[in-house]
C-alpha cells in the first residue's frame, strides 16, 4: 500500500472526530454590552469626556448657587443647568463609540471576534441608551443636592417644581440626542467628520432655522414638523401635547430614523480596512 493511500485512509478516519466537534457558542450579548461599555470609558478621549461632564455639572451647580437670583433657585433651574453640558457632551461619546472601530481600526478585531456586526451595533446602541438614562438620573441627583444647598444658603423655601412627567420627557430628549450622535457615527464612520457634522447640526443648523423662522412666518408654522432639533428641544421645556408628539415623530423619522437605517446598512456592508 502506498504512502498516498495510507495518508488518505488516515484522513478519512480522522474526519468523523472533526465533524463531531461542536461549533463554538456565539459571544453572549451581556458580554458584548460589558465590552462596549468599557470601550466607551477606557480610552483617553472617553475618560476625559466623562471627567468633563462631572466637572461641568459641578461648575454649573456652583454657578447657579452663586449667581442666580433667589426667585429662580428651584429644582428645575438646577437640573437644567446640570443637564445642559451633559446633553452637549454625551452625543460625542456615542459618536466615538462607533467611529473608533474605523478611525482606530479596532473593527478589524471586533468584527473578527464577533462576525455578526448587527449584534455589535445593537450592544453599542443599548449602551448609549443606558448612558443617556443614567446621565439624567445623575443630573437629577446633583440638581437635588444643589437645590437643597442653594435654598439653605439663600434662606428661601425649597421649590421642587420638576414633576415625573417632565423628568421623563427630559430623559427622552437626552436619549434622542445621544442617538443623533450614534446615527452620525454610523453614517459617516469617521470621528472627525461625525464630530463636525454633530456641531453643524447642533449649533449652526439650529441658528439658521431659528433665523428663518423669525424672518418667515410660513416657516415658523412649518418648523416643528421639519426641524427635529426644535421639536426635540420642546421636550426639555414642557410635557408634549398630542400635536407636539406628532411633530416629534414626523421630524424624527426624516432626521433620525432614515439616516440611522442608511448608516446601519453601510456598517453591515462596508469593508473595514
PDB file of C-alpha atoms in Angstrom, residues 1-223:
ATOM      1  CA  UNK A   1       0.000   0.000   0.000  1.00  0.00           C
ATOM      2  CA  UNK A   2       1.405   3.356  -0.985  1.00  0.00           C
ATOM      3  CA  UNK A   3       2.081   6.291   1.273  1.00  0.00           C
ATOM      4  CA  UNK A   4      -0.633   8.236  -0.514  1.00  0.00           C
ATOM      5  CA  UNK A   5      -3.194   5.533   0.263  1.00  0.00           C
ATOM      6  CA  UNK A   6      -2.209   5.479   3.949  1.00  0.00           C
ATOM      7  CA  UNK A   7      -2.443   9.233   4.205  1.00  0.00           C
ATOM      8  CA  UNK A   8      -5.895   9.278   2.626  1.00  0.00           C
ATOM      9  CA  UNK A   9      -7.076   6.479   4.922  1.00  0.00           C
ATOM     10  CA  UNK A  10      -5.858   8.321   7.999  1.00  0.00           C
ATOM     11  CA  UNK A  11      -7.627  11.492   6.856  1.00  0.00           C
ATOM     12  CA  UNK A  12     -10.873   9.625   6.322  1.00  0.00           C
ATOM     13  CA  UNK A  13     -10.568   8.020   9.756  1.00  0.00           C
ATOM     14  CA  UNK A  14      -9.914  11.349  11.468  1.00  0.00           C
ATOM     15  CA  UNK A  15     -12.706  13.234   9.699  1.00  0.00           C
ATOM     16  CA  UNK A  16     -15.600  11.999  11.904  1.00  0.00           C
ATOM     17  CA  UNK A  17     -13.824  13.324  15.002  1.00  0.00           C
ATOM     18  CA  UNK A  18     -13.582  16.761  13.443  1.00  0.00           C
ATOM     19  CA  UNK A  19     -17.147  16.617  12.164  1.00  0.00           C
ATOM     20  CA  UNK A  20     -18.425  15.730  15.644  1.00  0.00           C
ATOM     21  CA  UNK A  21     -16.720  18.715  17.236  1.00  0.00           C
ATOM     22  CA  UNK A  22     -19.438  21.248  18.226  1.00  0.00           C
ATOM     23  CA  UNK A  23     -19.322  24.768  16.857  1.00  0.00           C
ATOM     24  CA  UNK A  24     -18.287  27.379  19.422  1.00  0.00           C
ATOM     25  CA  UNK A  25     -21.180  29.205  21.046  1.00  0.00           C
ATOM     26  CA  UNK A  26     -21.682  32.852  19.997  1.00  0.00           C
ATOM     27  CA  UNK A  27     -20.471  35.532  22.370  1.00  0.00           C
ATOM     28  CA  UNK A  28     -23.244  36.239  24.907  1.00  0.00           C
ATOM     29  CA  UNK A  29     -24.948  39.592  24.441  1.00  0.00           C
ATOM     30  CA  UNK A  30     -24.314  40.610  28.054  1.00  0.00           C
ATOM     31  CA  UNK A  31     -20.596  40.161  27.445  1.00  0.00           C
ATOM     32  CA  UNK A  32     -20.816  42.355  24.349  1.00  0.00           C
ATOM     33  CA  UNK A  33     -22.561  45.001  26.457  1.00  0.00           C
ATOM     34  CA  UNK A  34     -19.796  44.888  29.039  1.00  0.00           C
ATOM     35  CA  UNK A  35     -17.078  45.157  26.417  1.00  0.00           C
ATOM     36  CA  UNK A  36     -18.731  48.029  24.535  1.00  0.00           C
ATOM     37  CA  UNK A  37     -19.458  49.911  27.747  1.00  0.00           C
ATOM     38  CA  UNK A  38     -15.855  49.521  28.871  1.00  0.00           C
ATOM     39  CA  UNK A  39     -14.600  50.695  25.460  1.00  0.00           C
ATOM     40  CA  UNK A  40     -16.559  53.936  25.915  1.00  0.00           C
ATOM     41  CA  UNK A  41     -14.627  54.802  29.075  1.00  0.00           C
ATOM     42  CA  UNK A  42     -11.203  53.177  28.978  1.00  0.00           C
ATOM     43  CA  UNK A  43      -9.731  55.377  26.232  1.00  0.00           C
ATOM     44  CA  UNK A  44      -8.185  58.764  26.977  1.00  0.00           C
ATOM     45  CA  UNK A  45     -10.866  60.571  24.988  1.00  0.00           C
ATOM     46  CA  UNK A  46     -13.672  58.689  26.731  1.00  0.00           C
ATOM     47  CA  UNK A  47     -12.173  59.239  30.173  1.00  0.00           C
ATOM     48  CA  UNK A  48     -11.734  62.967  29.571  1.00  0.00           C
ATOM     49  CA  UNK A  49     -15.252  63.304  28.211  1.00  0.00           C
ATOM     50  CA  UNK A  50     -16.684  61.638  31.308  1.00  0.00           C
ATOM     51  CA  UNK A  51     -14.486  63.785  33.554  1.00  0.00           C
ATOM     52  CA  UNK A  52     -15.606  66.927  31.723  1.00  0.00           C
ATOM     53  CA  UNK A  53     -19.265  66.007  32.272  1.00  0.00           C
ATOM     54  CA  UNK A  54     -18.727  65.676  36.022  1.00  0.00           C
ATOM     55  CA  UNK A  55     -16.671  68.869  36.239  1.00  0.00           C
ATOM     56  CA  UNK A  56     -19.112  70.950  34.195  1.00  0.00           C
ATOM     57  CA  UNK A  57     -22.025  69.621  36.262  1.00  0.00           C
ATOM     58  CA  UNK A  58     -20.319  70.743  39.457  1.00  0.00           C
ATOM     59  CA  UNK A  59     -19.371  74.118  37.957  1.00  0.00           C
ATOM     60  CA  UNK A  60     -22.947  74.662  36.742  1.00  0.00           C
ATOM     61  CA  UNK A  61     -24.348  73.871  40.189  1.00  0.00           C
ATOM     62  CA  UNK A  62     -21.947  76.241  41.942  1.00  0.00           C
ATOM     63  CA  UNK A  63     -22.668  78.949  39.366  1.00  0.00           C
ATOM     64  CA  UNK A  64     -26.422  78.714  39.951  1.00  0.00           C
ATOM     65  CA  UNK A  65     -25.953  78.886  43.733  1.00  0.00           C
ATOM     66  CA  UNK A  66     -23.583  81.829  43.496  1.00  0.00           C
ATOM     67  CA  UNK A  67     -25.093  83.885  40.671  1.00  0.00           C
ATOM     68  CA  UNK A  68     -28.764  83.037  40.150  1.00  0.00           C
ATOM     69  CA  UNK A  69     -31.433  85.333  41.702  1.00  0.00           C
ATOM     70  CA  UNK A  70     -33.210  83.828  44.685  1.00  0.00           C
ATOM     71  CA  UNK A  71     -36.547  83.627  42.840  1.00  0.00           C
ATOM     72  CA  UNK A  72     -35.139  81.150  40.328  1.00  0.00           C
ATOM     73  CA  UNK A  73     -33.405  78.899  42.851  1.00  0.00           C
ATOM     74  CA  UNK A  74     -35.655  75.948  42.050  1.00  0.00           C
ATOM     75  CA  UNK A  75     -35.132  72.287  41.293  1.00  0.00           C
ATOM     76  CA  UNK A  76     -35.950  72.867  37.619  1.00  0.00           C
ATOM     77  CA  UNK A  77     -33.221  75.516  37.350  1.00  0.00           C
ATOM     78  CA  UNK A  78     -30.570  73.275  38.870  1.00  0.00           C
ATOM     79  CA  UNK A  79     -31.463  70.254  36.718  1.00  0.00           C
ATOM     80  CA  UNK A  80     -31.436  72.418  33.574  1.00  0.00           C
ATOM     81  CA  UNK A  81     -28.039  73.891  34.463  1.00  0.00           C
ATOM     82  CA  UNK A  82     -26.520  70.478  35.165  1.00  0.00           C
ATOM     83  CA  UNK A  83     -28.156  68.826  32.154  1.00  0.00           C
ATOM     84  CA  UNK A  84     -27.046  71.370  29.546  1.00  0.00           C
ATOM     85  CA  UNK A  85     -23.360  70.326  29.398  1.00  0.00           C
ATOM     86  CA  UNK A  86     -24.371  66.665  29.629  1.00  0.00           C
ATOM     87  CA  UNK A  87     -26.701  66.949  26.650  1.00  0.00           C
ATOM     88  CA  UNK A  88     -23.934  68.635  24.648  1.00  0.00           C
ATOM     89  CA  UNK A  89     -21.121  66.210  25.512  1.00  0.00           C
ATOM     90  CA  UNK A  90     -22.878  62.828  25.659  1.00  0.00           C
ATOM     91  CA  UNK A  91     -23.531  62.559  21.881  1.00  0.00           C
ATOM     92  CA  UNK A  92     -19.777  62.839  21.364  1.00  0.00           C
ATOM     93  CA  UNK A  93     -19.373  59.682  23.463  1.00  0.00           C
ATOM     94  CA  UNK A  94     -21.889  57.917  21.209  1.00  0.00           C
ATOM     95  CA  UNK A  95     -20.075  59.146  18.099  1.00  0.00           C
ATOM     96  CA  UNK A  96     -16.676  57.903  19.254  1.00  0.00           C
ATOM     97  CA  UNK A  97     -18.077  54.538  20.344  1.00  0.00           C
ATOM     98  CA  UNK A  98     -18.968  53.855  16.697  1.00  0.00           C
ATOM     99  CA  UNK A  99     -16.288  55.688  14.714  1.00  0.00           C
ATOM    100  CA  UNK A 100     -13.396  54.301  16.772  1.00  0.00           C
ATOM    101  CA  UNK A 101     -13.910  50.943  15.057  1.00  0.00           C
ATOM    102  CA  UNK A 102     -12.861  52.631  11.793  1.00  0.00           C
ATOM    103  CA  UNK A 103     -10.690  55.550  12.926  1.00  0.00           C
ATOM    104  CA  UNK A 104      -8.583  53.397  15.274  1.00  0.00           C
ATOM    105  CA  UNK A 105      -9.044  50.219  13.203  1.00  0.00           C
ATOM    106  CA  UNK A 106     -10.355  48.246  16.178  1.00  0.00           C
ATOM    107  CA  UNK A 107     -13.117  46.991  13.906  1.00  0.00           C
ATOM    108  CA  UNK A 108     -10.632  44.508  12.420  1.00  0.00           C
ATOM    109  CA  UNK A 109     -10.542  42.786  15.814  1.00  0.00           C
ATOM    110  CA  UNK A 110     -14.137  43.440  16.868  1.00  0.00           C
ATOM    111  CA  UNK A 111     -15.771  42.079  13.733  1.00  0.00           C
ATOM    112  CA  UNK A 112     -13.400  39.126  13.577  1.00  0.00           C
ATOM    113  CA  UNK A 113     -14.294  38.023  17.104  1.00  0.00           C
ATOM    114  CA  UNK A 114     -17.992  38.829  16.552  1.00  0.00           C
ATOM    115  CA  UNK A 115     -18.708  38.375  12.824  1.00  0.00           C
ATOM    116  CA  UNK A 116     -22.370  39.381  13.216  1.00  0.00           C
ATOM    117  CA  UNK A 117     -21.945  43.146  13.101  1.00  0.00           C
ATOM    118  CA  UNK A 118     -25.585  43.768  13.928  1.00  0.00           C
ATOM    119  CA  UNK A 119     -25.048  42.360  17.429  1.00  0.00           C
ATOM    120  CA  UNK A 120     -22.108  44.709  17.983  1.00  0.00           C
ATOM    121  CA  UNK A 121     -24.125  47.707  16.787  1.00  0.00           C
ATOM    122  CA  UNK A 122     -27.048  46.660  18.987  1.00  0.00           C
ATOM    123  CA  UNK A 123     -24.743  46.452  22.013  1.00  0.00           C
ATOM    124  CA  UNK A 124     -23.405  49.944  21.282  1.00  0.00           C
ATOM    125  CA  UNK A 125     -26.980  51.252  20.937  1.00  0.00           C
ATOM    126  CA  UNK A 126     -28.062  49.716  24.257  1.00  0.00           C
ATOM    127  CA  UNK A 127     -25.006  51.231  25.961  1.00  0.00           C
ATOM    128  CA  UNK A 128     -25.849  54.650  24.504  1.00  0.00           C
ATOM    129  CA  UNK A 129     -29.426  54.292  25.747  1.00  0.00           C
ATOM    130  CA  UNK A 130     -28.253  53.299  29.222  1.00  0.00           C
ATOM    131  CA  UNK A 131     -25.738  56.139  29.461  1.00  0.00           C
ATOM    132  CA  UNK A 132     -28.423  58.652  28.469  1.00  0.00           C
ATOM    133  CA  UNK A 133     -30.785  57.417  31.178  1.00  0.00           C
ATOM    134  CA  UNK A 134     -28.054  57.294  33.819  1.00  0.00           C
ATOM    135  CA  UNK A 135     -26.988  60.834  32.864  1.00  0.00           C
ATOM    136  CA  UNK A 136     -30.489  62.164  33.577  1.00  0.00           C
ATOM    137  CA  UNK A 137     -30.582  60.330  36.908  1.00  0.00           C
ATOM    138  CA  UNK A 138     -27.201  61.845  37.784  1.00  0.00           C
ATOM    139  CA  UNK A 139     -28.366  65.319  36.736  1.00  0.00           C
ATOM    140  CA  UNK A 140     -31.495  64.915  38.867  1.00  0.00           C
ATOM    141  CA  UNK A 141     -29.428  63.828  41.874  1.00  0.00           C
ATOM    142  CA  UNK A 142     -26.884  66.654  41.550  1.00  0.00           C
ATOM    143  CA  UNK A 143     -29.730  69.103  40.958  1.00  0.00           C
ATOM    144  CA  UNK A 144     -31.473  67.935  44.130  1.00  0.00           C
ATOM    145  CA  UNK A 145     -28.317  68.471  46.187  1.00  0.00           C
ATOM    146  CA  UNK A 146     -27.797  71.892  44.600  1.00  0.00           C
ATOM    147  CA  UNK A 147     -31.415  72.821  45.267  1.00  0.00           C
ATOM    148  CA  UNK A 148     -31.156  71.960  48.944  1.00  0.00           C
ATOM    149  CA  UNK A 149     -27.804  73.722  49.389  1.00  0.00           C
ATOM    150  CA  UNK A 150     -28.845  76.769  47.344  1.00  0.00           C
ATOM    151  CA  UNK A 151     -32.131  77.216  49.213  1.00  0.00           C
ATOM    152  CA  UNK A 152     -30.355  76.871  52.561  1.00  0.00           C
ATOM    153  CA  UNK A 153     -27.680  79.433  51.708  1.00  0.00           C
ATOM    154  CA  UNK A 154     -30.197  81.896  50.231  1.00  0.00           C
ATOM    155  CA  UNK A 155     -32.690  81.431  53.038  1.00  0.00           C
ATOM    156  CA  UNK A 156     -35.626  80.610  50.726  1.00  0.00           C
ATOM    157  CA  UNK A 157     -38.129  77.770  50.699  1.00  0.00           C
ATOM    158  CA  UNK A 158     -37.337  74.651  48.724  1.00  0.00           C
ATOM    159  CA  UNK A 159     -39.109  74.526  45.358  1.00  0.00           C
ATOM    160  CA  UNK A 160     -39.496  71.060  43.846  1.00  0.00           C
ATOM    161  CA  UNK A 161     -41.067  72.179  40.568  1.00  0.00           C
ATOM    162  CA  UNK A 162     -39.983  69.323  38.323  1.00  0.00           C
ATOM    163  CA  UNK A 163     -42.516  66.501  38.173  1.00  0.00           C
ATOM    164  CA  UNK A 164     -42.149  62.920  36.985  1.00  0.00           C
ATOM    165  CA  UNK A 165     -43.705  63.653  33.574  1.00  0.00           C
ATOM    166  CA  UNK A 166     -41.249  66.473  32.885  1.00  0.00           C
ATOM    167  CA  UNK A 167     -38.353  64.327  34.034  1.00  0.00           C
ATOM    168  CA  UNK A 168     -39.469  61.523  31.702  1.00  0.00           C
ATOM    169  CA  UNK A 169     -39.661  63.994  28.794  1.00  0.00           C
ATOM    170  CA  UNK A 170     -36.158  65.266  29.592  1.00  0.00           C
ATOM    171  CA  UNK A 171     -34.894  61.673  29.684  1.00  0.00           C
ATOM    172  CA  UNK A 172     -36.376  61.010  26.254  1.00  0.00           C
ATOM    173  CA  UNK A 173     -34.830  64.204  24.859  1.00  0.00           C
ATOM    174  CA  UNK A 174     -31.419  63.228  26.248  1.00  0.00           C
ATOM    175  CA  UNK A 175     -31.624  59.731  24.774  1.00  0.00           C
ATOM    176  CA  UNK A 176     -32.704  61.109  21.377  1.00  0.00           C
ATOM    177  CA  UNK A 177     -29.745  63.474  21.463  1.00  0.00           C
ATOM    178  CA  UNK A 178     -27.450  60.528  22.182  1.00  0.00           C
ATOM    179  CA  UNK A 179     -28.859  58.726  19.142  1.00  0.00           C
ATOM    180  CA  UNK A 180     -28.237  61.766  16.939  1.00  0.00           C
ATOM    181  CA  UNK A 181     -24.542  61.225  17.678  1.00  0.00           C
ATOM    182  CA  UNK A 182     -24.933  57.470  17.258  1.00  0.00           C
ATOM    183  CA  UNK A 183     -26.591  57.979  13.865  1.00  0.00           C
ATOM    184  CA  UNK A 184     -23.833  60.317  12.665  1.00  0.00           C
ATOM    185  CA  UNK A 185     -21.216  57.782  13.744  1.00  0.00           C
ATOM    186  CA  UNK A 186     -22.891  55.008  11.735  1.00  0.00           C
ATOM    187  CA  UNK A 187     -23.498  57.224   8.730  1.00  0.00           C
ATOM    188  CA  UNK A 188     -20.014  58.782   8.436  1.00  0.00           C
ATOM    189  CA  UNK A 189     -17.753  56.236  10.245  1.00  0.00           C
ATOM    190  CA  UNK A 190     -15.090  58.898  10.746  1.00  0.00           C
ATOM    191  CA  UNK A 191     -14.517  60.627  14.076  1.00  0.00           C
ATOM    192  CA  UNK A 192     -13.566  63.974  12.536  1.00  0.00           C
ATOM    193  CA  UNK A 193     -16.414  64.020  10.007  1.00  0.00           C
ATOM    194  CA  UNK A 194     -19.019  62.891  12.549  1.00  0.00           C
ATOM    195  CA  UNK A 195     -17.904  65.472  15.126  1.00  0.00           C
ATOM    196  CA  UNK A 196     -18.046  68.264  12.558  1.00  0.00           C
ATOM    197  CA  UNK A 197     -21.455  67.039  11.423  1.00  0.00           C
ATOM    198  CA  UNK A 198     -22.696  66.988  15.016  1.00  0.00           C
ATOM    199  CA  UNK A 199     -21.592  70.546  15.784  1.00  0.00           C
ATOM    200  CA  UNK A 200     -23.030  71.807  12.488  1.00  0.00           C
ATOM    201  CA  UNK A 201     -26.342  70.108  13.251  1.00  0.00           C
ATOM    202  CA  UNK A 202     -26.415  71.141  16.901  1.00  0.00           C
ATOM    203  CA  UNK A 203     -25.326  74.772  16.617  1.00  0.00           C
ATOM    204  CA  UNK A 204     -25.121  76.045  13.026  1.00  0.00           C
ATOM    205  CA  UNK A 205     -28.293  74.467  11.662  1.00  0.00           C
ATOM    206  CA  UNK A 206     -30.225  75.361  14.818  1.00  0.00           C
ATOM    207  CA  UNK A 207     -29.275  79.014  14.456  1.00  0.00           C
ATOM    208  CA  UNK A 208     -30.143  79.084  10.767  1.00  0.00           C
ATOM    209  CA  UNK A 209     -33.589  77.555  11.254  1.00  0.00           C
ATOM    210  CA  UNK A 210     -34.293  79.932  14.153  1.00  0.00           C
ATOM    211  CA  UNK A 211     -33.392  82.913  11.961  1.00  0.00           C
ATOM    212  CA  UNK A 212     -35.539  81.601   9.124  1.00  0.00           C
ATOM    213  CA  UNK A 213     -38.492  81.072  11.457  1.00  0.00           C
ATOM    214  CA  UNK A 214     -38.123  84.623  12.806  1.00  0.00           C
ATOM    215  CA  UNK A 215     -37.962  86.102   9.305  1.00  0.00           C
ATOM    216  CA  UNK A 216     -40.546  83.934   7.522  1.00  0.00           C
ATOM    217  CA  UNK A 217     -43.924  83.294   9.189  1.00  0.00           C
ATOM    218  CA  UNK A 218     -44.656  80.366   6.873  1.00  0.00           C
ATOM    219  CA  UNK A 219     -41.560  78.541   8.146  1.00  0.00           C
ATOM    220  CA  UNK A 220     -42.409  79.341  11.759  1.00  0.00           C
ATOM    221  CA  UNK A 221     -45.558  77.247  11.346  1.00  0.00           C
ATOM    222  CA  UNK A 222     -43.700  74.517   9.478  1.00  0.00           C
ATOM    223  CA  UNK A 223     -40.605  74.367  11.688  1.00  0.00           C
TER     224      UNK A 223
END
